[in-house]
CSV table of N, CA and C in Angstrom, one decimal:
chain,number,residue,atom,x,y,z
A,1,MET,N,-2.2,16.0,-8.7
A,1,MET,CA,-2.3,15.8,-6.9
A,1,MET,C,-2.4,14.1,-6.9
A,2,SER,N,-1.5,13.5,-6.4
A,2,SER,CA,-1.9,12.2,-6.1
A,2,SER,C,-2.0,11.8,-4.6
A,3,ILE,N,-2.5,10.7,-4.3
A,3,ILE,CA,-2.6,10.3,-3.0
A,3,ILE,C,-1.9,9.1,-2.6
A,4,THR,N,-1.0,9.1,-1.6
A,4,THR,CA,-0.3,7.8,-1.2
A,4,THR,C,-0.8,7.3,0.2
A,5,VAL,N,-1.1,6.3,0.4
A,5,VAL,CA,-1.5,5.6,1.9
A,5,VAL,C,-0.5,4.5,2.0
A,6,ASN,N,0.0,4.6,3.2
A,6,ASN,CA,0.9,3.6,3.8
A,6,ASN,C,0.3,2.9,4.7
A,7,LEU,N,0.2,1.7,4.6
A,7,LEU,CA,-0.5,0.8,5.4
A,7,LEU,C,0.5,-0.3,6.2
A,8,ARG,N,0.6,-0.3,7.4
A,8,ARG,CA,1.5,-1.2,8.2
A,8,ARG,C,0.8,-2.2,8.5
A,9,TYR,N,0.8,-3.4,7.9
A,9,TYR,CA,0.1,-4.5,8.4
A,9,TYR,C,1.1,-5.5,9.6
A,10,LYS,N,0.5,-5.8,10.6
A,10,LYS,CA,1.2,-6.3,12.0
A,10,LYS,C,0.6,-7.4,12.3
A,11,GLY,N,1.0,-8.6,12.3
A,11,GLY,CA,0.6,-9.9,12.8
A,11,GLY,C,1.6,-10.7,13.8
A,12,GLU,N,1.5,-11.9,14.0
A,12,GLU,CA,2.4,-12.7,14.4
A,12,GLU,C,2.7,-14.0,13.7
A,13,ASN,N,3.9,-14.3,13.9
A,13,ASN,CA,4.5,-15.5,13.4
A,13,ASN,C,4.5,-15.7,11.9
A,14,GLY,N,4.7,-14.5,11.4
A,14,GLY,CA,5.1,-14.6,9.7
A,14,GLY,C,3.6,-14.2,9.0
A,15,ALA,N,2.5,-13.8,9.9
A,15,ALA,CA,1.2,-13.6,9.5
A,15,ALA,C,1.1,-12.6,8.4
A,16,ALA,N,1.8,-11.3,8.7
A,16,ALA,CA,1.7,-10.3,7.6
A,16,ALA,C,2.4,-10.7,6.4
A,17,THR,N,3.3,-11.4,6.3
A,17,THR,CA,4.2,-11.8,5.1
A,17,THR,C,3.3,-13.0,4.4
A,18,ALA,N,2.5,-13.7,5.0
A,18,ALA,CA,1.9,-14.5,4.5
A,18,ALA,C,0.6,-14.1,3.9
A,19,PHE,N,0.0,-13.0,4.5
A,19,PHE,CA,-1.1,-12.4,3.7
A,19,PHE,C,-0.5,-11.6,2.3
A,20,ALA,N,0.7,-10.9,2.7
A,20,ALA,CA,0.8,-10.3,1.2
A,20,ALA,C,1.2,-11.5,0.2
A,21,LYS,N,1.8,-12.3,0.9
A,21,LYS,CA,2.0,-13.5,-0.4
A,21,LYS,C,0.6,-13.8,-1.1
A,22,GLU,N,-0.5,-14.2,-0.2
A,22,GLU,CA,-1.6,-14.6,-0.7
A,22,GLU,C,-2.2,-13.4,-1.4
A,23,MET,N,-2.3,-12.3,-1.0
A,23,MET,CA,-2.7,-11.4,-1.9
A,23,MET,C,-2.4,-11.2,-3.3
A,24,ILE,N,-0.6,-11.5,-3.6
A,24,ILE,CA,-0.1,-11.5,-4.8
A,24,ILE,C,-0.4,-12.8,-5.4
A,25,SER,N,-0.3,-13.8,-4.8
A,25,SER,CA,-0.7,-15.2,-5.7
A,25,SER,C,-2.0,-15.4,-5.9
A,26,SER,N,-3.0,-14.9,-5.3
A,26,SER,CA,-4.4,-14.9,-5.6
A,26,SER,C,-5.0,-13.9,-6.7
A,27,GLY,N,-4.0,-13.2,-7.2
A,27,GLY,CA,-4.1,-12.1,-8.2
A,27,GLY,C,-4.8,-11.0,-8.0
A,28,THR,N,-5.2,-10.6,-6.4
A,28,THR,CA,-5.8,-9.7,-6.1
A,28,THR,C,-5.0,-8.3,-6.2
A,29,VAL,N,-3.5,-8.4,-5.9
A,29,VAL,CA,-2.7,-7.3,-6.2
A,29,VAL,C,-2.8,-6.9,-7.7
A,30,GLU,N,-2.6,-7.8,-8.4
A,30,GLU,CA,-2.6,-7.6,-10.0
A,30,GLU,C,-4.0,-7.1,-10.4
A,31,ALA,N,-5.2,-7.3,-9.8
A,31,ALA,CA,-6.4,-6.9,-10.1
A,31,ALA,C,-6.3,-5.3,-9.6
A,32,ILE,N,-6.0,-5.0,-8.5
A,32,ILE,CA,-5.9,-3.6,-7.8
A,32,ILE,C,-5.2,-2.9,-8.6
A,33,ARG,N,-3.9,-3.4,-9.2
A,33,ARG,CA,-3.0,-2.5,-10.1
A,33,ARG,C,-3.6,-2.0,-11.3
A,34,ASN,N,-4.6,-3.0,-11.7
A,34,ASN,CA,-5.2,-2.6,-13.1
A,34,ASN,C,-6.6,-1.6,-12.8
A,35,GLU,N,-6.8,-1.5,-11.7
A,35,GLU,CA,-8.1,-0.7,-11.4
A,35,GLU,C,-7.6,0.7,-11.9
A,36,ALA,N,-8.5,1.5,-12.4
A,36,ALA,CA,-8.5,2.7,-12.9
A,36,ALA,C,-8.1,3.8,-11.9
A,37,GLY,N,-6.8,4.4,-12.0
A,37,GLY,CA,-6.6,5.4,-11.0
A,37,GLY,C,-5.6,5.0,-10.1
A,38,ASN,N,-5.3,3.7,-10.2
A,38,ASN,CA,-4.1,3.2,-9.4
A,38,ASN,C,-2.6,3.2,-9.8
A,39,LEU,N,-2.1,4.0,-9.0
A,39,LEU,CA,-0.5,4.3,-9.4
A,39,LEU,C,0.7,3.2,-9.0
A,40,ARG,N,0.2,2.8,-8.0
A,40,ARG,CA,1.4,1.8,-7.0
A,40,ARG,C,0.6,1.0,-6.1
A,41,TYR,N,1.0,-0.2,-6.2
A,41,TYR,CA,0.6,-1.0,-5.0
A,41,TYR,C,1.8,-2.2,-4.9
A,42,GLU,N,2.3,-1.9,-3.8
A,42,GLU,CA,3.4,-2.6,-3.3
A,42,GLU,C,3.8,-3.0,-2.1
A,43,TYR,N,4.1,-4.2,-1.8
A,43,TYR,CA,4.5,-4.7,-0.4
A,43,TYR,C,5.9,-4.4,-0.3
A,44,TYR,N,6.5,-4.2,1.3
A,44,TYR,CA,7.7,-4.4,1.5
A,44,TYR,C,7.6,-4.8,2.9
A,45,THR,N,8.8,-5.5,3.3
A,45,THR,CA,9.2,-5.9,4.8
A,45,THR,C,10.1,-5.2,5.6
A,46,SER,N,9.8,-5.3,6.7
A,46,SER,CA,10.9,-4.2,7.7
A,46,SER,C,12.2,-5.1,8.1
A,47,PHE,N,13.1,-4.4,8.0
A,47,PHE,CA,14.3,-5.1,8.5
A,47,PHE,C,14.3,-4.9,10.0
A,48,ASP,N,13.7,-4.1,10.5
A,48,ASP,CA,13.6,-3.7,11.9
A,48,ASP,C,12.5,-4.6,12.7
A,49,ASP,N,11.3,-4.8,12.1
A,49,ASP,CA,10.2,-5.8,12.4
A,49,ASP,C,9.9,-6.7,11.6
A,50,PRO,N,10.2,-7.8,11.5
A,50,PRO,CA,9.9,-8.7,10.4
A,50,PRO,C,8.3,-9.3,10.5
A,51,GLU,N,7.6,-8.9,11.6
A,51,GLU,CA,6.3,-9.1,11.9
A,51,GLU,C,5.4,-8.1,11.0
A,52,THR,N,6.1,-7.1,10.5
A,52,THR,CA,5.4,-6.0,10.1
A,52,THR,C,5.6,-5.8,8.5
A,53,VAL,N,4.6,-5.7,7.7
A,53,VAL,CA,4.7,-5.7,6.2
A,53,VAL,C,4.0,-4.2,5.9
A,54,LEU,N,4.7,-3.4,5.3
A,54,LEU,CA,4.6,-2.2,4.5
A,54,LEU,C,3.8,-2.3,3.3
A,55,LEU,N,2.7,-1.8,3.0
A,55,LEU,CA,1.9,-1.5,1.6
A,55,LEU,C,1.9,0.0,1.3
A,56,ILE,N,2.5,0.0,0.2
A,56,ILE,CA,2.4,1.4,-0.2
A,56,ILE,C,1.5,1.5,-1.6
A,57,ASP,N,0.6,2.5,-1.3
A,57,ASP,CA,-0.8,2.3,-2.2
A,57,ASP,C,-1.2,3.6,-2.6
A,58,SER,N,-0.9,4.0,-4.2
A,58,SER,CA,-0.7,5.2,-4.5
A,58,SER,C,-2.0,5.2,-5.6
A,59,TRP,N,-2.9,6.2,-5.4
A,59,TRP,CA,-3.9,6.7,-6.4
A,59,TRP,C,-3.8,8.1,-6.9
A,60,GLU,N,-4.4,8.1,-8.2
A,60,GLU,CA,-4.3,9.5,-9.0
A,60,GLU,C,-5.3,10.7,-8.1
A,61,ASN,N,-6.3,10.1,-7.4
A,61,ASN,CA,-7.2,11.1,-6.6
A,61,ASN,C,-8.0,10.3,-5.9
A,62,GLN,N,-8.8,10.9,-5.0
A,62,GLN,CA,-9.7,10.5,-4.1
A,62,GLN,C,-10.8,9.7,-4.5
A,63,GLU,N,-11.2,10.3,-5.7
A,63,GLU,CA,-12.4,9.4,-6.3
A,63,GLU,C,-12.0,8.0,-6.9
A,64,ALA,N,-10.7,7.8,-7.2
A,64,ALA,CA,-10.1,6.5,-7.6
A,64,ALA,C,-10.1,5.6,-6.1
A,65,ILE,N,-9.9,6.4,-5.1
A,65,ILE,CA,-9.8,5.8,-3.9
A,65,ILE,C,-11.2,5.2,-3.6
A,66,ASP,N,-12.1,6.1,-3.7
A,66,ASP,CA,-13.6,5.8,-3.1
A,66,ASP,C,-13.8,4.7,-4.0
A,67,ILE,N,-13.9,4.6,-5.5
A,67,ILE,CA,-14.2,3.4,-6.2
A,67,ILE,C,-13.8,2.4,-5.8
A,68,HIS,N,-12.4,2.3,-5.4
A,68,HIS,CA,-11.8,1.1,-4.8
A,68,HIS,C,-12.2,0.6,-3.8
A,69,HIS,N,-12.6,1.5,-2.7
A,69,HIS,CA,-13.1,1.1,-1.6
A,69,HIS,C,-14.4,0.4,-1.7
A,70,ALA,N,-15.4,0.9,-2.7
A,70,ALA,CA,-16.3,0.6,-2.9
A,70,ALA,C,-16.8,-0.7,-3.7
A,71,SER,N,-15.5,-1.4,-4.1
A,71,SER,CA,-15.5,-2.4,-5.0
A,71,SER,C,-15.4,-3.7,-4.2
A,72,PRO,N,-16.2,-5.0,-4.9
A,72,PRO,CA,-16.0,-6.1,-4.2
A,72,PRO,C,-14.7,-6.8,-3.7
A,73,MET,N,-13.8,-6.1,-4.4
A,73,MET,CA,-12.3,-6.6,-3.8
A,73,MET,C,-11.8,-6.2,-2.3
A,74,MET,N,-12.8,-5.3,-1.8
A,74,MET,CA,-12.5,-4.9,-0.3
A,74,MET,C,-12.8,-5.9,0.3
A,75,ALA,N,-14.0,-6.7,0.1
A,75,ALA,CA,-14.3,-7.9,0.9
A,75,ALA,C,-13.3,-8.8,0.9
A,76,THR,N,-12.6,-9.1,-0.2
A,76,THR,CA,-11.7,-10.1,-0.3
A,76,THR,C,-10.5,-9.7,0.7
A,77,ILE,N,-10.1,-8.4,0.5
A,77,ILE,CA,-9.2,-8.0,1.2
A,77,ILE,C,-9.5,-8.0,3.1
A,78,ALA,N,-10.4,-7.8,2.9
A,78,ALA,CA,-11.0,-7.8,4.5
A,78,ALA,C,-10.8,-9.3,5.3
A,79,ALA,N,-11.4,-10.2,4.3
A,79,ALA,CA,-11.3,-11.7,4.8
A,79,ALA,C,-10.1,-12.2,4.8
A,80,LEU,N,-9.2,-11.7,4.0
A,80,LEU,CA,-7.6,-12.3,4.3
A,80,LEU,C,-7.1,-11.6,5.4
A,81,ARG,N,-7.4,-10.0,5.7
A,81,ARG,CA,-7.0,-9.6,7.1
A,81,ARG,C,-7.4,-10.3,8.3
A,82,GLU,N,-8.7,-10.7,8.2
A,82,GLU,CA,-9.2,-11.5,9.5
A,82,GLU,C,-8.5,-13.0,9.5
A,83,LYS,N,-8.4,-13.6,8.4
A,83,LYS,CA,-7.6,-14.9,8.2
A,83,LYS,C,-6.6,-14.6,8.9
A,84,TYR,N,-5.7,-13.9,8.7
A,84,TYR,CA,-4.2,-13.6,9.4
A,84,TYR,C,-4.2,-13.0,10.5
A,85,ASP,N,-5.5,-12.4,11.0
A,85,ASP,CA,-5.4,-11.7,12.1
A,85,ASP,C,-4.5,-10.3,12.4
A,86,LEU,N,-4.8,-9.5,11.4
A,86,LEU,CA,-3.8,-8.5,11.3
A,86,LEU,C,-4.3,-7.2,11.9
A,87,HIS,N,-3.5,-6.4,12.3
A,87,HIS,CA,-3.8,-5.1,13.2
A,87,HIS,C,-3.1,-4.0,11.9
A,88,MET,N,-3.6,-2.9,11.8
A,88,MET,CA,-3.1,-2.2,11.1
A,88,MET,C,-2.6,-0.7,11.5
A,89,SER,N,-2.0,0.0,11.0
A,89,SER,CA,-1.8,1.5,11.2
A,89,SER,C,-1.8,2.3,9.8
A,90,VAL,N,-2.1,3.5,9.7
A,90,VAL,CA,-2.1,4.1,8.5
A,90,VAL,C,-1.7,5.5,8.5
A,91,GLU,N,-1.0,5.8,7.4
A,91,GLU,CA,-0.6,6.9,7.2
A,91,GLU,C,-1.1,7.5,5.7
A,92,ARG,N,-1.4,9.0,5.5
A,92,ARG,CA,-1.9,9.3,4.1
A,92,ARG,C,-0.9,10.4,3.8
A,93,PHE,N,-0.7,10.7,2.6
A,93,PHE,CA,0.0,11.5,2.1
A,93,PHE,C,-0.5,12.1,0.7
A,94,VAL,N,-0.5,13.4,0.8
A,94,VAL,CA,-0.9,14.2,-0.6
A,94,VAL,C,0.2,14.7,-1.4
A,95,SER,N,0.5,14.1,-2.6
A,95,SER,CA,1.7,14.8,-3.2
A,95,SER,C,1.5,16.1,-3.9
A,96,ASP,N,2.5,16.7,-4.1
A,96,ASP,CA,2.4,18.1,-4.8
A,96,ASP,C,3.0,17.8,-6.1
A,97,GLU,N,3.6,16.7,-6.4
A,97,GLU,CA,4.2,16.3,-7.5
A,97,GLU,C,5.2,16.8,-8.0
A,98,GLU,N,5.7,17.8,-7.0
A,98,GLU,CA,6.9,18.5,-7.6
A,98,GLU,C,8.0,18.6,-6.7
A,99,ILE,N,9.2,18.2,-7.0
A,99,ILE,CA,10.4,18.0,-6.0
A,99,ILE,C,11.2,19.4,-6.4
A,100,SER,N,11.5,20.0,-5.3
A,100,SER,CA,12.2,21.3,-5.2
A,100,SER,C,13.8,21.4,-5.9
A,101,GLU,N,14.2,22.2,-6.1
A,101,GLU,CA,15.6,22.2,-6.8
A,101,GLU,C,16.4,21.8,-5.8
A,102,LYS,N,16.2,22.3,-4.2
A,102,LYS,CA,17.1,22.1,-3.3
A,102,LYS,C,17.3,20.3,-2.9
A,103,ASP,N,16.2,19.9,-3.3
A,103,ASP,CA,15.9,18.5,-2.8
A,103,ASP,C,16.4,17.5,-3.9
A,104,LYS,N,16.4,17.8,-5.0
A,104,LYS,CA,16.9,17.3,-6.4
A,104,LYS,C,18.5,17.2,-5.9
A,105,ALA,N,19.2,18.0,-5.4
A,105,ALA,CA,20.7,17.6,-5.0
A,105,ALA,C,21.0,16.4,-4.3
A,106,PHE,N,20.1,15.9,-3.6
A,106,PHE,CA,20.1,15.0,-2.8
A,106,PHE,C,19.7,13.8,-3.3
A,107,ILE,N,19.1,13.6,-4.5
A,107,ILE,CA,18.5,12.4,-5.3
A,107,ILE,C,19.8,12.1,-6.5
A,108,ARG,N,20.0,10.8,-6.3
A,108,ARG,CA,21.1,10.2,-7.1
A,108,ARG,C,20.1,9.4,-8.2
A,109,LYS,N,20.4,9.6,-9.4
A,109,LYS,CA,19.7,9.0,-10.4
A,109,LYS,C,20.3,7.6,-11.2
């Protein structure tokens, strides 16, 4: 069972994109990807709203998320959120890791 958290960062005048770029260029994203239990940490931009950036953040389990949240890295992330004056919305999903046979019919590999 993995846990995926979708975080939408919203700012003004390109702030969310600048935040994501700084997270990447500073090495913070790579460090998070190397944390035990991290499965995915990727930013995406919205075609509908250029002021919003989506982070897809997946972990093996809640323990891995808790360790990540307790790490000093969170202070870095929080400081960058403040720097760019970002606001967030969050969705959380728990995966059952299994795709049904009916759903597989719609997936092109």
